Amino acid sequence: MAAQKINEGLEHLAKAEKYLKTGFLKWKPDYDSAASEYGKAAVAFKNAKQFEQAKDACLREAVAHENNRALFHAAKAYEQAGMMLKEMQKLPEAVQLIEKASMMYLENGTPDTAAMALERAGKLIENVDPEKAVQLYQQTANVFENEERLRQAVELLGKASRLLVRGRRFDEAALSIQKEKNIYKEIENYPTCYKKTIAQVLVHLHRNDYVAAERCVRESYSIPGFNGSEDCAALEQLLEGYDQQDQDQVSDVCNSPLFKYMDNDLYTCPTMLMRHLERALLGFAFPSEWQNWCSCGWRARLCLFRA
């Protein structure tokens, strides 16, 4: 069966080459027919599990479509070549081709298809190269945002934020979560804004930026319904626990259902915060500027911004 499919693929390649030949009575190559034959060859090689040959056939198909100025079909062929590389576990190379395809989709005026291709590339590379996956998810979010598809954009930003937290890239995670929060506020999904505020505070505390964590809470008072919500109350207790260096209070907040049922990557933050506080109680974690800030009195500071 495999041998039969390989022979079938070779026959289609031979036909494609004939369509590309020129002569006395044929001045221009027939790129359209050649692309069709290359596509058929790719399918035959794929069915025979000859992924290297299938990839090469896809690339030839893509070039034929490009020469025929059929950008959408060329992009599809490049994307298929990328999927053949995926079958060969050559993920970085696969992602490169899918990125190339997405650029061609954009050039062709089909941004939705470009975004879907970028998202697929992100999923492919996520476990191998999280940094690249973050970049791809952010690119996808930008495409959706430019098309004013904010719900899709914020979903991709969320994927990027989770990878940044998982990789302990907290500075970038703080910015990414803030962008998520801004979009959720724009589409008036206020309960999710509350959850993003919790995520922001946890990330800022990991950055040893207690001032930013507190600012994040007080700025969220402007979000409808946040002041008086259980999210707000929990964050106030968490910051008060840090202010007082009260490990029991921080532990109670971090072990509450509100925190335990968070996203898996973000739920690791409370656990790490507990260890951070333990070190702080021994005098290792709190920087001097935070100790000076704490001396102002946490509740007094917040009351000023709630008035």
PDB file of C-alpha atoms in Angstrom:
ATOM      1  CA  MET A   1       0.000   0.000   0.000  1.00  0.00           C
ATOM      2  CA  ALA A   2       2.772   2.425   0.966  1.00  0.00           C
ATOM      3  CA  ALA A   3       4.765   1.570  -2.176  1.00  0.00           C
ATOM      4  CA  GLN A   4       1.673   2.144  -4.311  1.00  0.00           C
ATOM      5  CA  LYS A   5       1.129   5.587  -2.745  1.00  0.00           C
ATOM      6  CA  ILE A   6       4.774   6.499  -3.213  1.00  0.00           C
ATOM      7  CA  ASN A   7       4.585   5.585  -6.905  1.00  0.00           C
ATOM      8  CA  GLU A   8       1.371   7.592  -7.185  1.00  0.00           C
ATOM      9  CA  GLY A   9       3.153  10.576  -5.645  1.00  0.00           C
ATOM     10  CA  LEU A  10       6.068  10.248  -8.042  1.00  0.00           C
ATOM     11  CA  GLU A  11       3.681  10.149 -11.006  1.00  0.00           C
ATOM     12  CA  HIS A  12       2.048  13.397  -9.861  1.00  0.00           C
ATOM     13  CA  LEU A  13       5.483  15.014  -9.484  1.00  0.00           C
ATOM     14  CA  ALA A  14       6.374  14.010 -13.043  1.00  0.00           C
ATOM     15  CA  LYS A  15       3.120  15.507 -14.335  1.00  0.00           C
ATOM     16  CA  ALA A  16       3.778  18.717 -12.427  1.00  0.00           C
ATOM     17  CA  GLU A  17       7.222  19.053 -13.986  1.00  0.00           C
ATOM     18  CA  LYS A  18       5.709  18.651 -17.453  1.00  0.00           C
ATOM     19  CA  TYR A  19       3.253  21.473 -16.753  1.00  0.00           C
ATOM     20  CA  LEU A  20       6.181  23.732 -15.826  1.00  0.00           C
ATOM     21  CA  LYS A  21       8.115  23.085 -19.027  1.00  0.00           C
ATOM     22  CA  THR A  22       8.005  25.623 -21.819  1.00  0.00           C
ATOM     23  CA  GLY A  23       8.609  25.193 -25.523  1.00  0.00           C
ATOM     24  CA  PHE A  24       8.164  26.686 -28.953  1.00  0.00           C
ATOM     25  CA  LEU A  25       4.366  26.600 -28.698  1.00  0.00           C
ATOM     26  CA  LYS A  26       4.155  27.015 -24.923  1.00  0.00           C
ATOM     27  CA  TRP A  27       5.768  30.203 -23.704  1.00  0.00           C
ATOM     28  CA  LYS A  28       4.532  30.234 -20.109  1.00  0.00           C
ATOM     29  CA  PRO A  29       4.540  27.484 -17.477  1.00  0.00           C
ATOM     30  CA  ASP A  30       1.113  26.244 -16.365  1.00  0.00           C
ATOM     31  CA  TYR A  31       1.562  27.053 -12.681  1.00  0.00           C
ATOM     32  CA  ASP A  32      -2.044  26.304 -11.765  1.00  0.00           C
ATOM     33  CA  SER A  33      -1.982  22.745 -13.106  1.00  0.00           C
ATOM     34  CA  ALA A  34       1.495  22.149 -11.673  1.00  0.00           C
ATOM     35  CA  ALA A  35       0.351  23.291  -8.227  1.00  0.00           C
ATOM     36  CA  SER A  36      -2.584  20.903  -8.405  1.00  0.00           C
ATOM     37  CA  GLU A  37      -0.293  17.971  -9.227  1.00  0.00           C
ATOM     38  CA  TYR A  38       2.143  18.898  -6.457  1.00  0.00           C
ATOM     39  CA  GLY A  39      -0.778  18.980  -4.046  1.00  0.00           C
ATOM     40  CA  LYS A  40      -1.884  15.504  -5.125  1.00  0.00           C
ATOM     41  CA  ALA A  41       1.683  14.248  -4.764  1.00  0.00           C
ATOM     42  CA  ALA A  42       1.844  15.659  -1.227  1.00  0.00           C
ATOM     43  CA  VAL A  43      -1.350  13.820  -0.257  1.00  0.00           C
ATOM     44  CA  ALA A  44      -0.025  10.547  -1.696  1.00  0.00           C
ATOM     45  CA  PHE A  45       3.311  10.849   0.141  1.00  0.00           C
ATOM     46  CA  LYS A  46       1.528  11.787   3.344  1.00  0.00           C
ATOM     47  CA  ASN A  47      -0.680   8.687   3.118  1.00  0.00           C
ATOM     48  CA  ALA A  48       2.482   6.624   2.649  1.00  0.00           C
ATOM     49  CA  LYS A  49       3.923   8.351   5.744  1.00  0.00           C
ATOM     50  CA  GLN A  50       6.777   9.727   3.650  1.00  0.00           C
ATOM     51  CA  PHE A  51       6.622  13.094   5.368  1.00  0.00           C
ATOM     52  CA  GLU A  52       9.888  14.478   3.984  1.00  0.00           C
ATOM     53  CA  GLN A  53       8.707  13.926   0.420  1.00  0.00           C
ATOM     54  CA  ALA A  54       5.268  15.266   1.313  1.00  0.00           C
ATOM     55  CA  LYS A  55       6.860  18.420   2.752  1.00  0.00           C
ATOM     56  CA  ASP A  56       8.939  18.953  -0.389  1.00  0.00           C
ATOM     57  CA  ALA A  57       5.840  18.521  -2.572  1.00  0.00           C
ATOM     58  CA  CYS A  58       3.952  21.078  -0.455  1.00  0.00           C
ATOM     59  CA  LEU A  59       6.790  23.566  -0.819  1.00  0.00           C
ATOM     60  CA  ARG A  60       6.817  23.117  -4.589  1.00  0.00           C
ATOM     61  CA  GLU A  61       3.055  23.574  -4.626  1.00  0.00           C
ATOM     62  CA  ALA A  62       3.450  26.800  -2.618  1.00  0.00           C
ATOM     63  CA  VAL A  63       6.027  28.195  -5.054  1.00  0.00           C
ATOM     64  CA  ALA A  64       3.788  27.350  -8.013  1.00  0.00           C
ATOM     65  CA  HIS A  65       0.859  29.173  -6.395  1.00  0.00           C
ATOM     66  CA  GLU A  66       3.104  32.164  -5.631  1.00  0.00           C
ATOM     67  CA  ASN A  67       4.201  32.322  -9.270  1.00  0.00           C
ATOM     68  CA  ASN A  68       0.518  32.254 -10.172  1.00  0.00           C
ATOM     69  CA  ARG A  69      -0.139  35.098  -7.655  1.00  0.00           C
ATOM     70  CA  ALA A  70      -2.533  32.878  -5.692  1.00  0.00           C
ATOM     71  CA  LEU A  71      -1.384  33.958  -2.231  1.00  0.00           C
ATOM     72  CA  PHE A  72      -4.104  32.245  -0.217  1.00  0.00           C
ATOM     73  CA  HIS A  73      -3.420  28.858  -1.793  1.00  0.00           C
ATOM     74  CA  ALA A  74       0.339  29.390  -1.457  1.00  0.00           C
ATOM     75  CA  ALA A  75      -0.135  30.101   2.250  1.00  0.00           C
ATOM     76  CA  LYS A  76      -2.204  26.927   2.636  1.00  0.00           C
ATOM     77  CA  ALA A  77       0.571  24.911   1.024  1.00  0.00           C
ATOM     78  CA  TYR A  78       3.228  26.432   3.292  1.00  0.00           C
ATOM     79  CA  GLU A  79       1.045  25.647   6.283  1.00  0.00           C
ATOM     80  CA  GLN A  80       0.685  22.037   5.127  1.00  0.00           C
ATOM     81  CA  ALA A  81       4.460  21.817   4.713  1.00  0.00           C
ATOM     82  CA  GLY A  82       4.730  22.985   8.299  1.00  0.00           C
ATOM     83  CA  MET A  83       2.384  20.216   9.413  1.00  0.00           C
ATOM     84  CA  MET A  84       4.584  17.648   7.661  1.00  0.00           C
ATOM     85  CA  LEU A  85       7.552  18.991   9.636  1.00  0.00           C
ATOM     86  CA  LYS A  86       5.465  18.609  12.768  1.00  0.00           C
ATOM     87  CA  GLU A  87       5.000  14.912  11.929  1.00  0.00           C
ATOM     88  CA  MET A  88       8.795  14.671  11.742  1.00  0.00           C
ATOM     89  CA  GLN A  89       9.059  16.391  15.154  1.00  0.00           C
ATOM     90  CA  LYS A  90      10.875  19.340  13.594  1.00  0.00           C
ATOM     91  CA  LEU A  91       8.778  21.838  15.487  1.00  0.00           C
ATOM     92  CA  PRO A  92      10.885  25.037  15.180  1.00  0.00           C
ATOM     93  CA  GLU A  93      11.071  24.585  11.404  1.00  0.00           C
ATOM     94  CA  ALA A  94       7.333  23.825  11.304  1.00  0.00           C
ATOM     95  CA  VAL A  95       6.567  27.049  13.147  1.00  0.00           C
ATOM     96  CA  GLN A  96       8.716  29.070  10.735  1.00  0.00           C
ATOM     97  CA  LEU A  97       6.682  27.853   7.773  1.00  0.00           C
ATOM     98  CA  ILE A  98       3.363  28.433   9.537  1.00  0.00           C
ATOM     99  CA  GLU A  99       4.479  31.973  10.415  1.00  0.00           C
ATOM    100  CA  LYS A 100       5.326  32.522   6.752  1.00  0.00           C
ATOM    101  CA  ALA A 101       1.866  31.255   5.837  1.00  0.00           C
ATOM    102  CA  SER A 102       0.219  33.637   8.313  1.00  0.00           C
ATOM    103  CA  MET A 103       2.031  36.616   6.794  1.00  0.00           C
ATOM    104  CA  MET A 104       0.748  35.598   3.370  1.00  0.00           C
ATOM    105  CA  TYR A 105      -2.797  35.263   4.727  1.00  0.00           C
ATOM    106  CA  LEU A 106      -2.529  38.814   6.040  1.00  0.00           C
ATOM    107  CA  GLU A 107      -1.178  40.035   2.707  1.00  0.00           C
ATOM    108  CA  ASN A 108      -4.090  38.300   1.017  1.00  0.00           C
ATOM    109  CA  GLY A 109      -6.579  40.088   3.284  1.00  0.00           C
ATOM    110  CA  THR A 110      -7.673  37.082   5.359  1.00  0.00           C
ATOM    111  CA  PRO A 111      -6.621  38.022   8.917  1.00  0.00           C
ATOM    112  CA  ASP A 112      -8.881  35.447  10.597  1.00  0.00           C
ATOM    113  CA  THR A 113      -7.060  32.621   8.824  1.00  0.00           C
ATOM    114  CA  ALA A 114      -3.729  34.241   9.704  1.00  0.00           C
ATOM    115  CA  ALA A 115      -4.679  34.380  13.376  1.00  0.00           C
ATOM    116  CA  MET A 116      -5.790  30.752  13.445  1.00  0.00           C
ATOM    117  CA  ALA A 117      -2.507  29.687  11.840  1.00  0.00           C
ATOM    118  CA  LEU A 118      -0.477  31.625  14.412  1.00  0.00           C
ATOM    119  CA  GLU A 119      -2.477  30.094  17.254  1.00  0.00           C
ATOM    120  CA  ARG A 120      -1.842  26.597  15.881  1.00  0.00           C
ATOM    121  CA  ALA A 121       1.865  27.401  15.693  1.00  0.00           C
ATOM    122  CA  GLY A 122       1.805  28.541  19.321  1.00  0.00           C
ATOM    123  CA  LYS A 123       0.198  25.288  20.425  1.00  0.00           C
ATOM    124  CA  LEU A 124       2.793  23.295  18.488  1.00  0.00           C
ATOM    125  CA  ILE A 125       5.793  24.988  20.104  1.00  0.00           C
ATOM    126  CA  GLU A 126       4.380  25.695  23.576  1.00  0.00           C
ATOM    127  CA  ASN A 127       6.048  22.764  25.348  1.00  0.00           C
ATOM    128  CA  VAL A 128       9.322  23.060  23.432  1.00  0.00           C
ATOM    129  CA  ASP A 129       9.864  26.810  23.311  1.00  0.00           C
ATOM    130  CA  PRO A 130       7.436  28.689  25.611  1.00  0.00           C
ATOM    131  CA  GLU A 131       9.086  32.015  24.796  1.00  0.00           C
ATOM    132  CA  LYS A 132       8.299  31.576  21.105  1.00  0.00           C
ATOM    133  CA  ALA A 133       4.762  30.460  21.977  1.00  0.00           C
ATOM    134  CA  VAL A 134       4.232  33.658  23.978  1.00  0.00           C
ATOM    135  CA  GLN A 135       5.340  35.703  20.974  1.00  0.00           C
ATOM    136  CA  LEU A 136       2.974  33.796  18.678  1.00  0.00           C
ATOM    137  CA  TYR A 137       0.002  34.154  21.024  1.00  0.00           C
ATOM    138  CA  GLN A 138       0.670  37.880  21.364  1.00  0.00           C
ATOM    139  CA  GLN A 139       0.881  38.222  17.580  1.00  0.00           C
ATOM    140  CA  THR A 140      -2.426  36.378  17.269  1.00  0.00           C
ATOM    141  CA  ALA A 141      -4.006  38.665  19.867  1.00  0.00           C
ATOM    142  CA  ASN A 142      -2.806  41.705  17.917  1.00  0.00           C
ATOM    143  CA  VAL A 143      -4.386  40.400  14.724  1.00  0.00           C
ATOM    144  CA  PHE A 144      -7.723  39.810  16.471  1.00  0.00           C
ATOM    145  CA  GLU A 145      -7.540  43.183  18.208  1.00  0.00           C
ATOM    146  CA  ASN A 146      -6.932  44.951  14.897  1.00  0.00           C
ATOM    147  CA  GLU A 147     -10.072  43.248  13.616  1.00  0.00           C
ATOM    148  CA  GLU A 148     -11.940  44.421  16.755  1.00  0.00           C
ATOM    149  CA  ARG A 149     -12.512  40.829  17.847  1.00  0.00           C
ATOM    150  CA  LEU A 150     -11.678  41.582  21.442  1.00  0.00           C
ATOM    151  CA  ARG A 151     -12.960  38.367  23.013  1.00  0.00           C
ATOM    152  CA  GLN A 152     -10.682  36.277  20.829  1.00  0.00           C
ATOM    153  CA  ALA A 153      -7.817  38.701  21.427  1.00  0.00           C
ATOM    154  CA  VAL A 154      -8.104  38.531  25.211  1.00  0.00           C
ATOM    155  CA  GLU A 155      -8.277  34.725  25.142  1.00  0.00           C
ATOM    156  CA  LEU A 156      -4.900  34.609  23.383  1.00  0.00           C
ATOM    157  CA  LEU A 157      -3.431  37.182  25.752  1.00  0.00           C
ATOM    158  CA  GLY A 158      -4.520  34.922  28.599  1.00  0.00           C
ATOM    159  CA  LYS A 159      -2.555  32.041  27.091  1.00  0.00           C
ATOM    160  CA  ALA A 160       0.507  34.277  26.845  1.00  0.00           C
ATOM    161  CA  SER A 161       0.088  35.463  30.440  1.00  0.00           C
ATOM    162  CA  ARG A 162      -0.119  31.905  31.769  1.00  0.00           C
ATOM    163  CA  LEU A 163       3.081  30.918  29.969  1.00  0.00           C
ATOM    164  CA  LEU A 164       4.848  34.006  31.294  1.00  0.00           C
ATOM    165  CA  VAL A 165       3.798  33.158  34.855  1.00  0.00           C
ATOM    166  CA  ARG A 166       4.826  29.528  34.365  1.00  0.00           C
ATOM    167  CA  GLY A 167       8.232  30.709  33.192  1.00  0.00           C
ATOM    168  CA  ARG A 168       8.501  33.126  36.141  1.00  0.00           C
ATOM    169  CA  ARG A 169       8.803  36.054  33.736  1.00  0.00           C
ATOM    170  CA  PHE A 170       6.827  38.201  36.138  1.00  0.00           C
ATOM    171  CA  ASP A 171       7.679  41.638  34.711  1.00  0.00           C
ATOM    172  CA  GLU A 172       6.248  40.662  31.332  1.00  0.00           C
ATOM    173  CA  ALA A 173       3.370  38.794  32.956  1.00  0.00           C
ATOM    174  CA  ALA A 174       2.320  41.934  34.837  1.00  0.00           C
ATOM    175  CA  LEU A 175       2.090  43.890  31.587  1.00  0.00           C
ATOM    176  CA  SER A 176       0.249  41.086  29.806  1.00  0.00           C
ATOM    177  CA  ILE A 177      -2.340  40.704  32.572  1.00  0.00           C
ATOM    178  CA  GLN A 178      -2.882  44.475  32.631  1.00  0.00           C
ATOM    179  CA  LYS A 179      -3.650  44.371  28.910  1.00  0.00           C
ATOM    180  CA  GLU A 180      -6.110  41.519  29.501  1.00  0.00           C
ATOM    181  CA  LYS A 181      -7.767  43.508  32.260  1.00  0.00           C
ATOM    182  CA  ASN A 182      -8.097  46.589  30.051  1.00  0.00           C
ATOM    183  CA  ILE A 183      -9.864  44.580  27.353  1.00  0.00           C
ATOM    184  CA  TYR A 184     -12.205  42.866  29.827  1.00  0.00           C
ATOM    185  CA  LYS A 185     -13.070  46.306  31.177  1.00  0.00           C
ATOM    186  CA  GLU A 186     -13.704  47.582  27.639  1.00  0.00           C
ATOM    187  CA  ILE A 187     -16.147  44.740  26.922  1.00  0.00           C
ATOM    188  CA  GLU A 188     -17.687  45.258  30.392  1.00  0.00           C
ATOM    189  CA  ASN A 189     -16.836  41.805  31.724  1.00  0.00           C
ATOM    190  CA  TYR A 190     -16.275  43.160  35.215  1.00  0.00           C
ATOM    191  CA  PRO A 191     -16.198  39.873  37.227  1.00  0.00           C
ATOM    192  CA  THR A 192     -13.259  38.718  35.112  1.00  0.00           C
ATOM    193  CA  CYS A 193     -11.574  42.068  35.788  1.00  0.00           C
ATOM    194  CA  TYR A 194     -11.730  41.175  39.507  1.00  0.00           C
ATOM    195  CA  LYS A 195      -9.948  37.858  38.834  1.00  0.00           C
ATOM    196  CA  LYS A 196      -7.310  39.600  36.756  1.00  0.00           C
ATOM    197  CA  THR A 197      -6.739  42.014  39.627  1.00  0.00           C
ATOM    198  CA  ILE A 198      -5.988  39.049  41.889  1.00  0.00           C
ATOM    199  CA  ALA A 199      -3.557  37.710  39.275  1.00  0.00           C
ATOM    200  CA  GLN A 200      -1.906  41.124  38.989  1.00  0.00           C
ATOM    201  CA  VAL A 201      -1.431  41.430  42.742  1.00  0.00           C
ATOM    202  CA  LEU A 202       0.113  37.963  42.996  1.00  0.00           C
ATOM    203  CA  VAL A 203       2.497  38.706  40.135  1.00  0.00           C
ATOM    204  CA  HIS A 204       3.496  42.091  41.558  1.00  0.00           C
ATOM    205  CA  LEU A 205       4.229  40.520  44.933  1.00  0.00           C
ATOM    206  CA  HIS A 206       6.480  38.005  43.236  1.00  0.00           C
ATOM    207  CA  ARG A 207       8.266  40.908  41.601  1.00  0.00           C
ATOM    208  CA  ASN A 208       8.868  42.311  45.104  1.00  0.00           C
ATOM    209  CA  ASP A 209       6.886  45.352  43.952  1.00  0.00           C
ATOM    210  CA  TYR A 210       4.501  45.787  46.875  1.00  0.00           C
ATOM    211  CA  VAL A 211       3.757  49.380  45.895  1.00  0.00           C
ATOM    212  CA  ALA A 212       2.510  48.219  42.472  1.00  0.00           C
ATOM    213  CA  ALA A 213       0.409  45.488  44.112  1.00  0.00           C
ATOM    214  CA  GLU A 214      -1.309  48.006  46.359  1.00  0.00           C
ATOM    215  CA  ARG A 215      -1.755  50.493  43.520  1.00  0.00           C
ATOM    216  CA  CYS A 216      -3.372  47.747  41.481  1.00  0.00           C
ATOM    217  CA  VAL A 217      -6.026  47.227  44.173  1.00  0.00           C
ATOM    218  CA  ARG A 218      -6.837  50.879  44.670  1.00  0.00           C
ATOM    219  CA  GLU A 219      -7.049  51.531  40.925  1.00  0.00           C
ATOM    220  CA  SER A 220      -9.536  48.667  40.675  1.00  0.00           C
ATOM    221  CA  TYR A 221     -11.958  50.489  42.988  1.00  0.00           C
ATOM    222  CA  SER A 222     -13.099  52.322  39.842  1.00  0.00           C
ATOM    223  CA  ILE A 223     -14.299  49.037  38.290  1.00  0.00           C
ATOM    224  CA  PRO A 224     -18.061  48.694  38.894  1.00  0.00           C
ATOM    225  CA  GLY A 225     -18.793  46.225  41.694  1.00  0.00           C
ATOM    226  CA  PHE A 226     -15.186  45.578  42.717  1.00  0.00           C
ATOM    227  CA  ASN A 227     -15.357  47.538  45.947  1.00  0.00           C
ATOM    228  CA  GLY A 228     -17.269  45.273  48.315  1.00  0.00           C
ATOM    229  CA  SER A 229     -16.695  42.077  46.290  1.00  0.00           C
ATOM    230  CA  GLU A 230     -15.134  38.980  47.847  1.00  0.00           C
ATOM    231  CA  ASP A 231     -12.181  39.455  45.500  1.00  0.00           C
ATOM    232  CA  CYS A 232     -11.571  42.939  46.880  1.00  0.00           C
ATOM    233  CA  ALA A 233     -11.929  41.764  50.484  1.00  0.00           C
ATOM    234  CA  ALA A 234      -9.486  38.892  49.926  1.00  0.00           C
ATOM    235  CA  LEU A 235      -6.895  41.181  48.374  1.00  0.00           C
ATOM    236  CA  GLU A 236      -7.219  43.675  51.196  1.00  0.00           C
ATOM    237  CA  GLN A 237      -6.636  40.859  53.696  1.00  0.00           C
ATOM    238  CA  LEU A 238      -3.683  39.584  51.670  1.00  0.00           C
ATOM    239  CA  LEU A 239      -2.011  42.990  51.549  1.00  0.00           C
ATOM    240  CA  GLU A 240      -2.760  43.595  55.208  1.00  0.00           C
ATOM    241  CA  GLY A 241      -1.110  40.253  56.017  1.00  0.00           C
ATOM    242  CA  TYR A 242       1.975  41.330  54.120  1.00  0.00           C
ATOM    243  CA  ASP A 243       1.878  44.702  55.805  1.00  0.00           C
ATOM    244  CA  GLN A 244       1.818  43.044  59.211  1.00  0.00           C
ATOM    245  CA  GLN A 245       4.057  40.143  58.091  1.00  0.00           C
ATOM    246  CA  ASP A 246       1.293  37.888  59.407  1.00  0.00           C
ATOM    247  CA  GLN A 247       1.924  34.444  57.955  1.00  0.00           C
ATOM    248  CA  ASP A 248      -1.344  32.991  59.293  1.00  0.00           C
ATOM    249  CA  GLN A 249      -3.444  35.685  57.651  1.00  0.00           C
ATOM    250  CA  VAL A 250      -1.651  35.306  54.324  1.00  0.00           C
ATOM    251  CA  SER A 251      -2.055  31.539  54.591  1.00  0.00           C
ATOM    252  CA  ASP A 252      -5.799  31.854  55.233  1.00  0.00           C
ATOM    253  CA  VAL A 253      -6.231  34.012  52.118  1.00  0.00           C
ATOM    254  CA  CYS A 254      -4.039  31.819  49.910  1.00  0.00           C
ATOM    255  CA  ASN A 255      -5.888  28.660  50.992  1.00  0.00           C
ATOM    256  CA  SER A 256      -9.345  30.155  50.450  1.00  0.00           C
ATOM    257  CA  PRO A 257     -11.496  28.689  47.614  1.00  0.00           C
ATOM    258  CA  LEU A 258     -11.192  32.008  45.748  1.00  0.00           C
ATOM    259  CA  PHE A 259      -7.470  31.377  45.299  1.00  0.00           C
ATOM    260  CA  LYS A 260      -7.512  27.579  45.121  1.00  0.00           C
ATOM    261  CA  TYR A 261      -9.819  27.506  42.104  1.00  0.00           C
ATOM    262  CA  MET A 262      -7.723  29.884  40.073  1.00  0.00           C
ATOM    263  CA  ASP A 263      -5.953  28.908  36.868  1.00  0.00           C
ATOM    264  CA  ASN A 264      -3.379  26.184  37.592  1.00  0.00           C
ATOM    265  CA  ASP A 265      -0.398  28.327  36.633  1.00  0.00           C
ATOM    266  CA  LEU A 266      -1.583  31.214  38.774  1.00  0.00           C
ATOM    267  CA  TYR A 267      -2.503  28.957  41.684  1.00  0.00           C
ATOM    268  CA  THR A 268       1.176  28.133  42.125  1.00  0.00           C
ATOM    269  CA  CYS A 269       1.652  31.813  43.003  1.00  0.00           C
ATOM    270  CA  PRO A 270       0.004  31.644  46.471  1.00  0.00           C
ATOM    271  CA  THR A 271       2.161  28.641  47.371  1.00  0.00           C
ATOM    272  CA  MET A 272       5.311  30.464  46.314  1.00  0.00           C
ATOM    273  CA  LEU A 273       4.135  33.551  48.158  1.00  0.00           C
ATOM    274  CA  MET A 274       3.906  31.564  51.378  1.00  0.00           C
ATOM    275  CA  ARG A 275       7.540  30.529  51.006  1.00  0.00           C
ATOM    276  CA  HIS A 276       8.418  34.110  50.176  1.00  0.00           C
ATOM    277  CA  LEU A 277       6.739  35.326  53.358  1.00  0.00           C
ATOM    278  CA  GLU A 278       8.508  32.693  55.449  1.00  0.00           C
ATOM    279  CA  ARG A 279      11.813  34.067  54.219  1.00  0.00           C
ATOM    280  CA  ALA A 280      10.559  37.571  54.884  1.00  0.00           C
ATOM    281  CA  LEU A 281       9.804  36.742  58.505  1.00  0.00           C
ATOM    282  CA  LEU A 282      13.410  35.699  58.825  1.00  0.00           C
ATOM    283  CA  GLY A 283      14.448  39.079  57.439  1.00  0.00           C
ATOM    284  CA  PHE A 284      15.551  37.913  53.983  1.00  0.00           C
ATOM    285  CA  ALA A 285      12.861  39.014  51.541  1.00  0.00           C
ATOM    286  CA  PHE A 286      11.514  42.455  52.358  1.00  0.00           C
ATOM    287  CA  PRO A 287      13.559  45.278  50.839  1.00  0.00           C
ATOM    288  CA  SER A 288      14.164  48.353  52.958  1.00  0.00           C
ATOM    289  CA  GLU A 289      11.986  50.576  50.776  1.00  0.00           C
ATOM    290  CA  TRP A 290       9.026  48.240  51.356  1.00  0.00           C
ATOM    291  CA  GLN A 291       9.600  48.288  55.101  1.00  0.00           C
ATOM    292  CA  ASN A 292       9.539  52.106  54.969  1.00  0.00           C
ATOM    293  CA  TRP A 293       6.354  52.020  52.914  1.00  0.00           C
ATOM    294  CA  CYS A 294       4.703  49.624  55.348  1.00  0.00           C
ATOM    295  CA  SER A 295       5.378  52.005  58.246  1.00  0.00           C
ATOM    296  CA  CYS A 296       2.755  54.370  56.753  1.00  0.00           C
ATOM    297  CA  GLY A 297      -0.033  51.935  57.677  1.00  0.00           C
ATOM    298  CA  TRP A 298      -1.752  49.916  54.948  1.00  0.00           C
ATOM    299  CA  ARG A 299      -5.385  50.607  55.849  1.00  0.00           C
ATOM    300  CA  ALA A 300      -4.751  54.315  56.216  1.00  0.00           C
ATOM    301  CA  ARG A 301      -3.246  54.425  52.730  1.00  0.00           C
ATOM    302  CA  LEU A 302      -6.190  52.614  51.132  1.00  0.00           C
ATOM    303  CA  CYS A 303      -8.766  54.766  52.943  1.00  0.00           C
ATOM    304  CA  LEU A 304      -7.279  57.846  51.291  1.00  0.00           C
ATOM    305  CA  PHE A 305      -8.056  56.411  47.852  1.00  0.00           C
ATOM    306  CA  ARG A 306     -11.548  55.169  48.747  1.00  0.00           C
ATOM    307  CA  ALA A 307     -12.743  58.556  49.978  1.00  0.00           C
TER     308      ALA A 307
END
